[in-house]
PDB file of C-alpha atoms in Angstrom:
ATOM      1  CA  MET A   1      10.820  36.174 -18.261  1.00 84.00           C
ATOM      2  CA  GLN A   2       7.176  36.796 -17.858  1.00 86.00           C
ATOM      3  CA  ALA A   3       4.904  37.395 -20.436  1.00 83.00           C
ATOM      4  CA  LYS A   4       2.318  40.013 -20.657  1.00 88.00           C
ATOM      5  CA  ARG A   5      -1.318  39.672 -18.898  1.00 91.00           C
ATOM      6  CA  LEU A   6      -4.648  39.405 -20.995  1.00 91.00           C
ATOM      7  CA  LYS A   7      -6.806  42.232 -21.453  1.00 89.00           C
ATOM      8  CA  GLN A   8     -10.503  42.358 -21.929  1.00 84.00           C
ATOM      9  CA  ASN A   9     -11.425  41.287 -25.252  1.00 87.00           C
ATOM     10  CA  GLY A  10      -8.004  39.485 -25.931  1.00 94.00           C
ATOM     11  CA  THR A  11      -7.608  36.365 -27.763  1.00 96.00           C
ATOM     12  CA  ILE A  12      -6.635  32.882 -26.530  1.00 97.00           C
ATOM     13  CA  GLY A  13      -5.048  30.583 -29.003  1.00 97.00           C
ATOM     14  CA  ILE A  14      -5.748  26.826 -28.462  1.00 96.00           C
ATOM     15  CA  PHE A  15      -3.996  24.066 -30.086  1.00 95.00           C
ATOM     16  CA  CYS A  16      -4.292  19.973 -29.789  1.00 94.00           C
ATOM     17  CA  PRO A  17      -0.843  18.599 -28.868  1.00 95.00           C
ATOM     18  CA  SER A  18      -2.222  15.317 -27.268  1.00 93.00           C
ATOM     19  CA  HIS A  19      -5.338  13.958 -28.915  1.00 93.00           C
ATOM     20  CA  VAL A  20      -7.679  14.108 -31.711  1.00 91.00           C
ATOM     21  CA  ALA A  21     -10.082  17.169 -31.043  1.00 89.00           C
ATOM     22  CA  LEU A  22     -13.737  16.645 -31.507  1.00 87.00           C
ATOM     23  CA  LEU A  23     -15.876  19.626 -32.179  1.00 83.00           C
ATOM     24  CA  GLU A  24     -18.729  18.374 -29.566  1.00 83.00           C
ATOM     25  CA  ASN A  25     -15.944  17.913 -26.746  1.00 86.00           C
ATOM     26  CA  TYR A  26     -14.708  21.505 -27.394  1.00 92.00           C
ATOM     27  CA  ALA A  27     -18.030  23.468 -28.034  1.00 92.00           C
ATOM     28  CA  MET A  28     -18.555  23.822 -24.089  1.00 92.00           C
ATOM     29  CA  GLN A  29     -14.819  24.906 -23.702  1.00 93.00           C
ATOM     30  CA  ILE A  30     -14.833  27.363 -26.153  1.00 94.00           C
ATOM     31  CA  ALA A  31     -18.058  28.817 -25.133  1.00 93.00           C
ATOM     32  CA  GLY A  32     -16.850  28.870 -21.538  1.00 91.00           C
ATOM     33  CA  ILE A  33     -13.779  30.967 -22.556  1.00 94.00           C
ATOM     34  CA  GLU A  34     -15.995  33.293 -24.793  1.00 93.00           C
ATOM     35  CA  ARG A  35     -18.211  33.924 -21.763  1.00 91.00           C
ATOM     36  CA  MET A  36     -15.198  35.491 -19.942  1.00 91.00           C
ATOM     37  CA  GLY A  37     -15.255  38.093 -22.610  1.00 91.00           C
ATOM     38  CA  TYR A  38     -12.246  36.306 -24.492  1.00 95.00           C
ATOM     39  CA  LYS A  39     -12.192  35.748 -28.308  1.00 95.00           C
ATOM     40  CA  VAL A  40     -10.948  32.020 -29.245  1.00 96.00           C
ATOM     41  CA  LYS A  41      -8.439  31.028 -32.126  1.00 96.00           C
ATOM     42  CA  LEU A  42      -7.981  27.446 -32.844  1.00 95.00           C
ATOM     43  CA  SER A  43      -4.851  26.350 -34.822  1.00 93.00           C
ATOM     44  CA  LYS A  44      -4.925  25.328 -38.343  1.00 93.00           C
ATOM     45  CA  ASN A  45      -4.509  21.559 -37.734  1.00 94.00           C
ATOM     46  CA  PHE A  46      -6.535  21.507 -34.652  1.00 91.00           C
ATOM     47  CA  TYR A  47      -9.052  18.713 -35.921  1.00 92.00           C
ATOM     48  CA  LYS A  48      -6.404  16.401 -37.930  1.00 91.00           C
ATOM     49  CA  ASP A  49      -5.901  12.899 -36.929  1.00 91.00           C
ATOM     50  CA  THR A  50      -2.918  12.369 -39.462  1.00 94.00           C
ATOM     51  CA  TRP A  51      -1.389  10.083 -37.472  1.00 94.00           C
ATOM     52  CA  GLY A  52      -4.797   8.239 -35.807  1.00 89.00           C
ATOM     53  CA  TYR A  53      -4.070   9.489 -32.384  1.00 91.00           C
ATOM     54  CA  THR A  54      -3.116  12.871 -33.507  1.00 92.00           C
ATOM     55  CA  ALA A  55      -2.000  15.019 -36.046  1.00 92.00           C
ATOM     56  CA  SER A  56       1.561  14.677 -36.918  1.00 96.00           C
ATOM     57  CA  ALA A  57       4.286  15.895 -34.962  1.00 96.00           C
ATOM     58  CA  GLN A  58       5.317  18.604 -37.338  1.00 97.00           C
ATOM     59  CA  GLU A  59       1.601  19.665 -37.813  1.00 97.00           C
ATOM     60  CA  ARG A  60       1.257  19.986 -34.077  1.00 96.00           C
ATOM     61  CA  ALA A  61       4.514  22.043 -33.720  1.00 97.00           C
ATOM     62  CA  ASP A  62       3.482  24.132 -36.562  1.00 96.00           C
ATOM     63  CA  ASP A  63       0.271  24.942 -34.876  1.00 96.00           C
ATOM     64  CA  PHE A  64       2.031  25.973 -31.694  1.00 97.00           C
ATOM     65  CA  ASN A  65       4.870  27.843 -33.492  1.00 97.00           C
ATOM     66  CA  ALA A  66       1.995  29.797 -35.564  1.00 97.00           C
ATOM     67  CA  LEU A  67      -0.072  30.835 -32.518  1.00 97.00           C
ATOM     68  CA  ILE A  68       3.221  32.016 -30.788  1.00 96.00           C
ATOM     69  CA  ALA A  69       4.150  34.360 -33.880  1.00 96.00           C
ATOM     70  CA  ASP A  70       0.667  35.600 -34.242  1.00 94.00           C
ATOM     71  CA  GLU A  71       0.501  39.054 -32.727  1.00 92.00           C
ATOM     72  CA  SER A  72      -3.392  38.775 -32.546  1.00 94.00           C
ATOM     73  CA  VAL A  73      -3.075  35.910 -30.020  1.00 96.00           C
ATOM     74  CA  ASP A  74      -2.477  36.917 -26.578  1.00 96.00           C
ATOM     75  CA  ALA A  75      -2.335  33.626 -24.571  1.00 97.00           C
ATOM     76  CA  ILE A  76      -2.201  30.014 -25.600  1.00 97.00           C
ATOM     77  CA  LEU A  77      -3.951  26.976 -23.630  1.00 97.00           C
ATOM     78  CA  PHE A  78      -4.001  23.539 -24.463  1.00 96.00           C
ATOM     79  CA  ASN A  79      -5.377  19.916 -22.997  1.00 94.00           C
ATOM     80  CA  GLY A  80      -3.648  16.675 -22.025  1.00 90.00           C
ATOM     81  CA  GLY A  81      -4.033  13.358 -23.227  1.00 90.00           C
ATOM     82  CA  ASN A  82      -0.875  11.564 -24.501  1.00 90.00           C
ATOM     83  CA  GLY A  83       2.149  12.248 -27.056  1.00 93.00           C
ATOM     84  CA  ALA A  84       3.001  15.876 -26.376  1.00 95.00           C
ATOM     85  CA  ALA A  85       6.445  15.058 -25.931  1.00 96.00           C
ATOM     86  CA  GLU A  86       6.657  14.239 -29.746  1.00 97.00           C
ATOM     87  CA  ILE A  87       6.690  17.967 -30.685  1.00 97.00           C
ATOM     88  CA  LEU A  88       9.517  18.806 -28.574  1.00 98.00           C
ATOM     89  CA  PRO A  89      12.384  18.957 -31.423  1.00 97.00           C
ATOM     90  CA  TYR A  90       9.909  21.111 -33.490  1.00 97.00           C
ATOM     91  CA  ILE A  91       9.174  23.785 -31.269  1.00 97.00           C
ATOM     92  CA  ASP A  92      10.902  27.262 -32.472  1.00 96.00           C
ATOM     93  CA  TYR A  93      12.034  28.169 -28.951  1.00 96.00           C
ATOM     94  CA  ASN A  94      13.639  31.433 -30.278  1.00 94.00           C
ATOM     95  CA  ASN A  95      10.228  32.363 -31.581  1.00 93.00           C
ATOM     96  CA  ILE A  96       8.978  32.104 -28.114  1.00 95.00           C
ATOM     97  CA  GLY A  97      11.622  34.369 -26.741  1.00 90.00           C
ATOM     98  CA  ARG A  98      10.890  36.989 -29.272  1.00 92.00           C
ATOM     99  CA  ASN A  99       7.171  36.929 -28.725  1.00 92.00           C
ATOM    100  CA  PRO A 100       6.585  35.492 -25.162  1.00 95.00           C
ATOM    101  CA  LYS A 101       3.129  34.892 -24.148  1.00 96.00           C
ATOM    102  CA  ARG A 102       1.288  33.342 -21.201  1.00 97.00           C
ATOM    103  CA  ILE A 103       1.175  29.470 -21.866  1.00 97.00           C
ATOM    104  CA  GLY A 104      -0.906  26.978 -19.831  1.00 97.00           C
ATOM    105  CA  SER A 105      -1.939  23.451 -19.671  1.00 97.00           C
ATOM    106  CA  TYR A 106      -1.411  20.098 -17.366  1.00 94.00           C
ATOM    107  CA  SER A 107      -1.029  16.685 -17.462  1.00 95.00           C
ATOM    108  CA  ASP A 108       0.392  15.664 -20.727  1.00 95.00           C
ATOM    109  CA  GLY A 109       1.394  19.293 -21.022  1.00 95.00           C
ATOM    110  CA  THR A 110       4.150  18.678 -18.576  1.00 97.00           C
ATOM    111  CA  SER A 111       6.496  18.128 -21.195  1.00 96.00           C
ATOM    112  CA  ILE A 112       5.886  21.013 -23.273  1.00 97.00           C
ATOM    113  CA  LEU A 113       5.763  23.322 -20.250  1.00 97.00           C
ATOM    114  CA  ASN A 114       8.733  22.435 -18.798  1.00 97.00           C
ATOM    115  CA  ALA A 115      10.786  22.250 -22.124  1.00 97.00           C
ATOM    116  CA  ILE A 116       9.585  25.788 -22.905  1.00 97.00           C
ATOM    117  CA  HIS A 117      10.632  27.161 -19.465  1.00 96.00           C
ATOM    118  CA  SER A 118      13.941  25.253 -19.719  1.00 95.00           C
ATOM    119  CA  GLN A 119      14.632  26.289 -23.181  1.00 96.00           C
ATOM    120  CA  THR A 120      13.558  30.091 -23.066  1.00 96.00           C
ATOM    121  CA  GLY A 121      13.278  31.078 -19.112  1.00 95.00           C
ATOM    122  CA  LEU A 122       9.694  31.959 -19.857  1.00 96.00           C
ATOM    123  CA  VAL A 123       7.292  31.425 -16.867  1.00 96.00           C
ATOM    124  CA  VAL A 124       4.487  29.064 -17.816  1.00 97.00           C
ATOM    125  CA  TYR A 125       1.567  27.986 -15.907  1.00 97.00           C
ATOM    126  CA  TYR A 126       0.380  24.491 -15.039  1.00 97.00           C
ATOM    127  CA  GLY A 127      -3.083  23.624 -13.656  1.00 95.00           C
ATOM    128  CA  THR A 128      -5.284  25.398 -16.420  1.00 93.00           C
ATOM    129  CA  ALA A 129      -6.370  24.412 -19.834  1.00 94.00           C
ATOM    130  CA  PRO A 130      -9.373  24.744 -22.427  1.00 94.00           C
ATOM    131  CA  GLY A 131     -11.159  21.808 -20.035  1.00 90.00           C
ATOM    132  CA  SER A 132     -11.270  23.989 -17.054  1.00 91.00           C
ATOM    133  CA  PHE A 133     -13.692  26.130 -18.852  1.00 92.00           C
ATOM    134  CA  ASN A 134     -16.401  23.345 -19.165  1.00 87.00           C
ATOM    135  CA  ASP A 135     -17.943  24.056 -15.952  1.00 82.00           C
ATOM    136  CA  LEU A 136     -15.823  27.063 -14.349  1.00 87.00           C
ATOM    137  CA  ARG A 137     -15.943  26.788 -10.669  1.00 91.00           C
ATOM    138  CA  HIS A 138     -15.447  30.185  -8.798  1.00 94.00           C
ATOM    139  CA  TYR A 139     -11.682  29.071  -7.497  1.00 95.00           C
ATOM    140  CA  ASP A 140     -10.737  27.964 -11.132  1.00 95.00           C
ATOM    141  CA  TYR A 141     -12.114  31.408 -12.247  1.00 94.00           C
ATOM    142  CA  MET A 142     -10.022  33.425  -9.587  1.00 94.00           C
ATOM    143  CA  GLN A 143      -6.871  31.157 -10.189  1.00 95.00           C
ATOM    144  CA  PHE A 144      -7.146  31.989 -13.788  1.00 95.00           C
ATOM    145  CA  CYS A 145      -7.474  35.671 -13.270  1.00 93.00           C
ATOM    146  CA  THR A 146      -4.846  35.769 -10.677  1.00 94.00           C
ATOM    147  CA  HIS A 147      -2.104  34.550 -13.178  1.00 94.00           C
ATOM    148  CA  PHE A 148      -3.480  35.492 -16.518  1.00 94.00           C
ATOM    149  CA  VAL A 149      -5.625  38.659 -16.397  1.00 93.00           C
ATOM    150  CA  GLU A 150      -4.588  42.352 -16.479  1.00 83.00           C
ATOM    151  CA  GLY A 151      -5.480  43.823 -12.972  1.00 78.00           C
ATOM    152  CA  TYR A 152      -4.739  40.862 -10.674  1.00 85.00           C
ATOM    153  CA  ARG A 153      -1.711  39.698  -8.987  1.00 86.00           C
ATOM    154  CA  ALA A 154      -0.569  36.181  -7.933  1.00 87.00           C
ATOM    155  CA  GLU A 155       1.311  36.536  -4.496  1.00 90.00           C
ATOM    156  CA  LYS A 156       0.320  32.946  -3.103  1.00 93.00           C
ATOM    157  CA  PHE A 157      -1.311  29.665  -3.930  1.00 94.00           C
ATOM    158  CA  ASN A 158      -4.715  30.077  -2.386  1.00 93.00           C
ATOM    159  CA  PRO A 159      -6.404  27.135  -0.719  1.00 93.00           C
ATOM    160  CA  ASP A 160      -9.774  25.573  -1.460  1.00 93.00           C
ATOM    161  CA  SER A 161      -9.404  22.650   0.350  1.00 93.00           C
ATOM    162  CA  GLU A 162      -7.677  21.171   3.650  1.00 92.00           C
ATOM    163  CA  ARG A 163      -4.079  20.731   3.349  1.00 95.00           C
ATOM    164  CA  LYS A 164      -2.022  18.214   5.003  1.00 95.00           C
ATOM    165  CA  THR A 165       1.605  18.613   6.304  1.00 96.00           C
ATOM    166  CA  LEU A 166       3.355  15.242   5.675  1.00 96.00           C
ATOM    167  CA  TYR A 167       6.790  16.621   6.460  1.00 96.00           C
ATOM    168  CA  SER A 168       7.516  19.600   8.498  1.00 96.00           C
ATOM    169  CA  GLY A 169       9.514  22.639   7.322  1.00 96.00           C
ATOM    170  CA  GLN A 170      10.125  25.558   5.326  1.00 97.00           C
ATOM    171  CA  CYS A 171      12.443  26.272   2.020  1.00 97.00           C
ATOM    172  CA  GLU A 172      12.613  28.367  -0.930  1.00 96.00           C
ATOM    173  CA  GLY A 173      13.144  27.587  -4.381  1.00 96.00           C
ATOM    174  CA  VAL A 174      11.948  27.762  -8.359  1.00 96.00           C
ATOM    175  CA  LEU A 175       8.764  25.786  -8.869  1.00 97.00           C
ATOM    176  CA  ILE A 176       8.933  23.270 -11.430  1.00 97.00           C
ATOM    177  CA  GLY A 177       6.956  19.998 -11.848  1.00 97.00           C
ATOM    178  CA  GLY A 178       3.814  18.417 -13.328  1.00 97.00           C
ATOM    179  CA  TYR A 179       2.099  14.748 -13.703  1.00 96.00           C
ATOM    180  CA  THR A 180       4.690  12.583 -11.964  1.00 96.00           C
ATOM    181  CA  THR A 181       4.996  10.054 -14.618  1.00 95.00           C
ATOM    182  CA  LEU A 182       5.946  12.700 -17.293  1.00 95.00           C
ATOM    183  CA  PHE A 183       8.059  14.565 -15.169  1.00 96.00           C
ATOM    184  CA  ALA A 184      10.033  11.553 -14.227  1.00 95.00           C
ATOM    185  CA  LEU A 185      10.636  10.757 -17.874  1.00 94.00           C
ATOM    186  CA  MET A 186      11.318  14.462 -18.776  1.00 93.00           C
ATOM    187  CA  ILE A 187      14.374  14.679 -16.303  1.00 94.00           C
ATOM    188  CA  SER A 188      16.703  12.960 -19.004  1.00 91.00           C
ATOM    189  CA  ASN A 189      14.951  15.059 -21.825  1.00 94.00           C
ATOM    190  CA  LYS A 190      17.946  17.059 -23.898  1.00 94.00           C
ATOM    191  CA  TYR A 191      15.119  19.873 -23.823  1.00 95.00           C
ATOM    192  CA  PHE A 192      14.960  20.074 -20.143  1.00 94.00           C
ATOM    193  CA  SER A 193      17.689  21.378 -17.895  1.00 91.00           C
ATOM    194  CA  PHE A 194      17.854  22.150 -14.194  1.00 88.00           C
ATOM    195  CA  ASN A 195      20.355  24.940 -13.553  1.00 85.00           C
ATOM    196  CA  GLU A 196      18.881  26.851 -10.578  1.00 83.00           C
ATOM    197  CA  GLN A 197      20.260  26.407  -6.875  1.00 85.00           C
ATOM    198  CA  GLY A 198      17.289  25.216  -5.480  1.00 95.00           C
ATOM    199  CA  TYR A 199      13.761  24.047  -6.613  1.00 96.00           C
ATOM    200  CA  ILE A 200      10.280  23.396  -5.156  1.00 97.00           C
ATOM    201  CA  LEU A 201       8.843  20.517  -6.947  1.00 97.00           C
ATOM    202  CA  PHE A 202       5.128  20.006  -7.485  1.00 97.00           C
ATOM    203  CA  LEU A 203       3.645  16.759  -8.455  1.00 97.00           C
ATOM    204  CA  GLU A 204       0.277  15.024  -8.858  1.00 94.00           C
ATOM    205  CA  SER A 205      -0.924  11.664 -10.052  1.00 91.00           C
ATOM    206  CA  HIS A 206      -4.543  10.246 -10.230  1.00 87.00           C
ATOM    207  CA  GLU A 207      -6.118   7.004  -9.318  1.00 82.00           C
ATOM    208  CA  ARG A 208      -7.664   6.940 -12.851  1.00 84.00           C
ATOM    209  CA  HIS A 209      -4.291   6.654 -14.605  1.00 83.00           C
ATOM    210  CA  SER A 210      -1.927   4.916 -11.957  1.00 84.00           C
ATOM    211  CA  THR A 211      -1.735   3.166  -8.680  1.00 90.00           C
ATOM    212  CA  ILE A 212       0.096   3.847  -5.241  1.00 89.00           C
ATOM    213  CA  GLY A 213       2.853   1.490  -6.577  1.00 91.00           C
ATOM    214  CA  ILE A 214       3.314   3.134  -9.709  1.00 92.00           C
ATOM    215  CA  THR A 215       3.455   6.516  -8.375  1.00 93.00           C
ATOM    216  CA  ALA A 216       5.831   5.261  -5.543  1.00 92.00           C
ATOM    217  CA  GLY A 217       8.269   3.795  -7.929  1.00 93.00           C
ATOM    218  CA  GLU A 218       8.333   7.003 -10.042  1.00 94.00           C
ATOM    219  CA  LEU A 219       8.893   9.127  -7.073  1.00 95.00           C
ATOM    220  CA  ALA A 220      11.919   6.802  -6.410  1.00 95.00           C
ATOM    221  CA  PHE A 221      13.214   7.345 -10.082  1.00 94.00           C
ATOM    222  CA  ILE A 222      13.098  11.317  -9.424  1.00 95.00           C
ATOM    223  CA  GLU A 223      14.906  10.856  -6.331  1.00 94.00           C
ATOM    224  CA  GLN A 224      17.656   8.793  -7.725  1.00 95.00           C
ATOM    225  CA  THR A 225      18.767  11.634 -10.495  1.00 95.00           C
ATOM    226  CA  PRO A 226      21.017  14.262  -9.965  1.00 94.00           C
ATOM    227  CA  LEU A 227      17.990  16.742  -9.829  1.00 95.00           C
ATOM    228  CA  MET A 228      17.004  15.584  -6.311  1.00 95.00           C
ATOM    229  CA  ASP A 229      20.190  17.255  -4.704  1.00 94.00           C
ATOM    230  CA  LYS A 230      18.485  20.586  -5.622  1.00 96.00           C
ATOM    231  CA  VAL A 231      14.948  19.766  -4.615  1.00 97.00           C
ATOM    232  CA  LYS A 232      14.190  21.648  -1.197  1.00 97.00           C
ATOM    233  CA  GLY A 233      10.394  20.794  -0.925  1.00 97.00           C
ATOM    234  CA  ILE A 234       7.587  18.629  -2.315  1.00 97.00           C
ATOM    235  CA  ILE A 235       4.019  19.694  -2.974  1.00 97.00           C
ATOM    236  CA  PHE A 236       1.821  17.065  -4.249  1.00 96.00           C
ATOM    237  CA  GLY A 237      -1.761  17.371  -5.659  1.00 95.00           C
ATOM    238  CA  HIS A 238      -4.800  15.789  -5.671  1.00 89.00           C
ATOM    239  CA  TYR A 239      -4.889  11.649  -6.218  1.00 88.00           C
ATOM    240  CA  SER A 240      -8.444  10.762  -5.253  1.00 84.00           C
ATOM    241  CA  VAL A 241     -11.461  11.673  -3.315  1.00 75.00           C
ATOM    242  CA  GLU A 242     -10.502   9.917  -0.424  1.00 81.00           C
ATOM    243  CA  THR A 243      -6.538  10.191  -0.438  1.00 81.00           C
ATOM    244  CA  PRO A 244      -5.056   6.630   0.509  1.00 82.00           C
ATOM    245  CA  HIS A 245      -2.866   6.617   3.579  1.00 87.00           C
ATOM    246  CA  ASN A 246      -0.241   4.542   1.983  1.00 90.00           C
ATOM    247  CA  LEU A 247       0.228   7.385  -0.404  1.00 90.00           C
ATOM    248  CA  LEU A 248       0.450  10.111   2.349  1.00 94.00           C
ATOM    249  CA  HIS A 249       2.950   7.502   4.104  1.00 93.00           C
ATOM    250  CA  CYS A 250       4.888   7.215   0.969  1.00 94.00           C
ATOM    251  CA  LEU A 251       5.110  11.184   0.570  1.00 94.00           C
ATOM    252  CA  GLU A 252       6.093  11.256   4.470  1.00 94.00           C
ATOM    253  CA  ARG A 253       8.962   8.951   4.082  1.00 94.00           C
ATOM    254  CA  PHE A 254      10.268  10.616   1.021  1.00 95.00           C
ATOM    255  CA  GLY A 255      10.105  13.901   2.998  1.00 95.00           C
ATOM    256  CA  LYS A 256      11.963  12.240   6.190  1.00 95.00           C
ATOM    257  CA  ARG A 257      14.822  10.666   3.718  1.00 94.00           C
ATOM    258  CA  HIS A 258      15.570  14.002   2.496  1.00 95.00           C
ATOM    259  CA  ASN A 259      14.733  15.994   5.253  1.00 96.00           C
ATOM    260  CA  ILE A 260      12.383  18.451   3.293  1.00 97.00           C
ATOM    261  CA  PRO A 261       9.041  19.879   3.714  1.00 97.00           C
ATOM    262  CA  VAL A 262       6.136  17.837   2.054  1.00 97.00           C
ATOM    263  CA  LEU A 263       2.822  19.318   1.683  1.00 97.00           C
ATOM    264  CA  TYR A 264      -0.359  17.472   0.012  1.00 96.00           C
ATOM    265  CA  THR A 265      -3.230  19.488  -1.319  1.00 95.00           C
ATOM    266  CA  ASP A 266      -6.314  18.730  -3.481  1.00 94.00           C
ATOM    267  CA  ASP A 267      -5.941  22.377  -4.927  1.00 94.00           C
ATOM    268  CA  PHE A 268      -4.378  21.291  -8.318  1.00 95.00           C
ATOM    269  CA  GLY A 269      -4.531  17.873 -10.430  1.00 92.00           C
ATOM    270  CA  HIS A 270      -6.879  15.861 -12.091  1.00 91.00           C
ATOM    271  CA  GLY A 271      -9.718  16.708  -9.668  1.00 88.00           C
ATOM    272  CA  THR A 272     -12.348  19.529  -9.490  1.00 89.00           C
ATOM    273  CA  ARG A 273     -10.172  22.115  -8.726  1.00 91.00           C
ATOM    274  CA  HIS A 274      -7.602  23.567 -10.995  1.00 94.00           C
ATOM    275  CA  GLY A 275      -5.292  25.690  -8.797  1.00 95.00           C
ATOM    276  CA  ILE A 276      -2.480  27.171 -11.168  1.00 96.00           C
ATOM    277  CA  LEU A 277       1.304  26.915 -10.227  1.00 97.00           C
ATOM    278  CA  PRO A 278       3.713  29.082 -12.517  1.00 97.00           C
ATOM    279  CA  ILE A 279       6.640  26.934 -13.520  1.00 97.00           C
ATOM    280  CA  GLY A 280       9.814  29.138 -13.193  1.00 96.00           C
ATOM    281  CA  THR A 281       8.747  31.337 -10.691  1.00 95.00           C
ATOM    282  CA  LYS A 282      10.447  31.529  -7.453  1.00 96.00           C
ATOM    283  CA  ALA A 283       8.583  30.494  -4.206  1.00 96.00           C
ATOM    284  CA  ARG A 284       8.561  29.661  -0.727  1.00 97.00           C
ATOM    285  CA  LEU A 285       6.840  26.502   0.854  1.00 97.00           C
ATOM    286  CA  ASP A 286       5.843  26.284   4.464  1.00 97.00           C
ATOM    287  CA  SER A 287       4.411  23.052   4.800  1.00 96.00           C
ATOM    288  CA  ASP A 288       3.581  23.680   8.739  1.00 96.00           C
ATOM    289  CA  ASN A 289       1.274  26.537   7.809  1.00 95.00           C
ATOM    290  CA  HIS A 290      -0.118  24.987   4.493  1.00 96.00           C
ATOM    291  CA  SER A 291       1.267  28.007   2.465  1.00 96.00           C
ATOM    292  CA  VAL A 292       2.980  28.565  -0.735  1.00 96.00           C
ATOM    293  CA  THR A 293       4.157  31.993  -1.485  1.00 95.00           C
ATOM    294  CA  PHE A 294       5.174  33.461  -4.777  1.00 95.00           C
ATOM    295  CA  PHE A 295       8.109  35.958  -5.247  1.00 89.00           C
ATOM    296  CA  ASN A 296       7.860  38.706  -7.916  1.00 75.00           C
ATOM    297  CA  CYS A 297       5.144  36.857  -9.727  1.00 67.00           C
ATOM    298  CA  GLN A 298       3.924  39.657 -12.119  1.00 68.00           C
TER     299      GLN A 298
END
């Protein structure tokens, strides 16, 4: 299931599931969205700090559910942080099925995005968030338009950096993934299931929040779950400006153990490029030619 695309002068709803929003931090993000010709609607509890680190789980979920039900809102974006998984039991998934909208986030949004797709079948978008509009690069602009805006079409994951083949091969599968730590935790979550025959798993981590050893351990947890039997290929995103060789070797070993293609790219993640990967879309990965092609991504 895919939601309708944004029309010019459409409204983007923003809520805050992962931190306490500060006006000074969001002013540039909102201005960036408005410069593109869209209206912005902030959720009711956007600036609340009921629990000190966020609004309450119920308040945050109420905000999201209200934006979904609001007919004036055409798409929903939210930033990362910590604690988004707290709202999963309070999301009205039936409401999403009745009112599908394009939903985008990244980082801590991994839990919400994968739960929504798993529970509803809605295609959701990893890689774009309000923070992407602080200083909108052309690549980020085109990525947003390709996946969110009427008149564009997403046919492939266009490159904006030098990609690396870490293990050779081609495969097809449904895209799922996100931030490595959170995705590893998500596999056992009751709001997440993996019923497709095959998946292309996209993952990312970053030196600000992790180490190579931690990332390697998280990859090990993922590969020791039943999901791994269905993983046909891996796309790994930006880790640092100078990508450590030991991370690339870790990913190479991962591909070799499972005989699946592995591609490294700086085009999505916590770096300067905010490429978008649609969770729930069938895709083809060709690591030898550094390409990711989408099927029927409307």
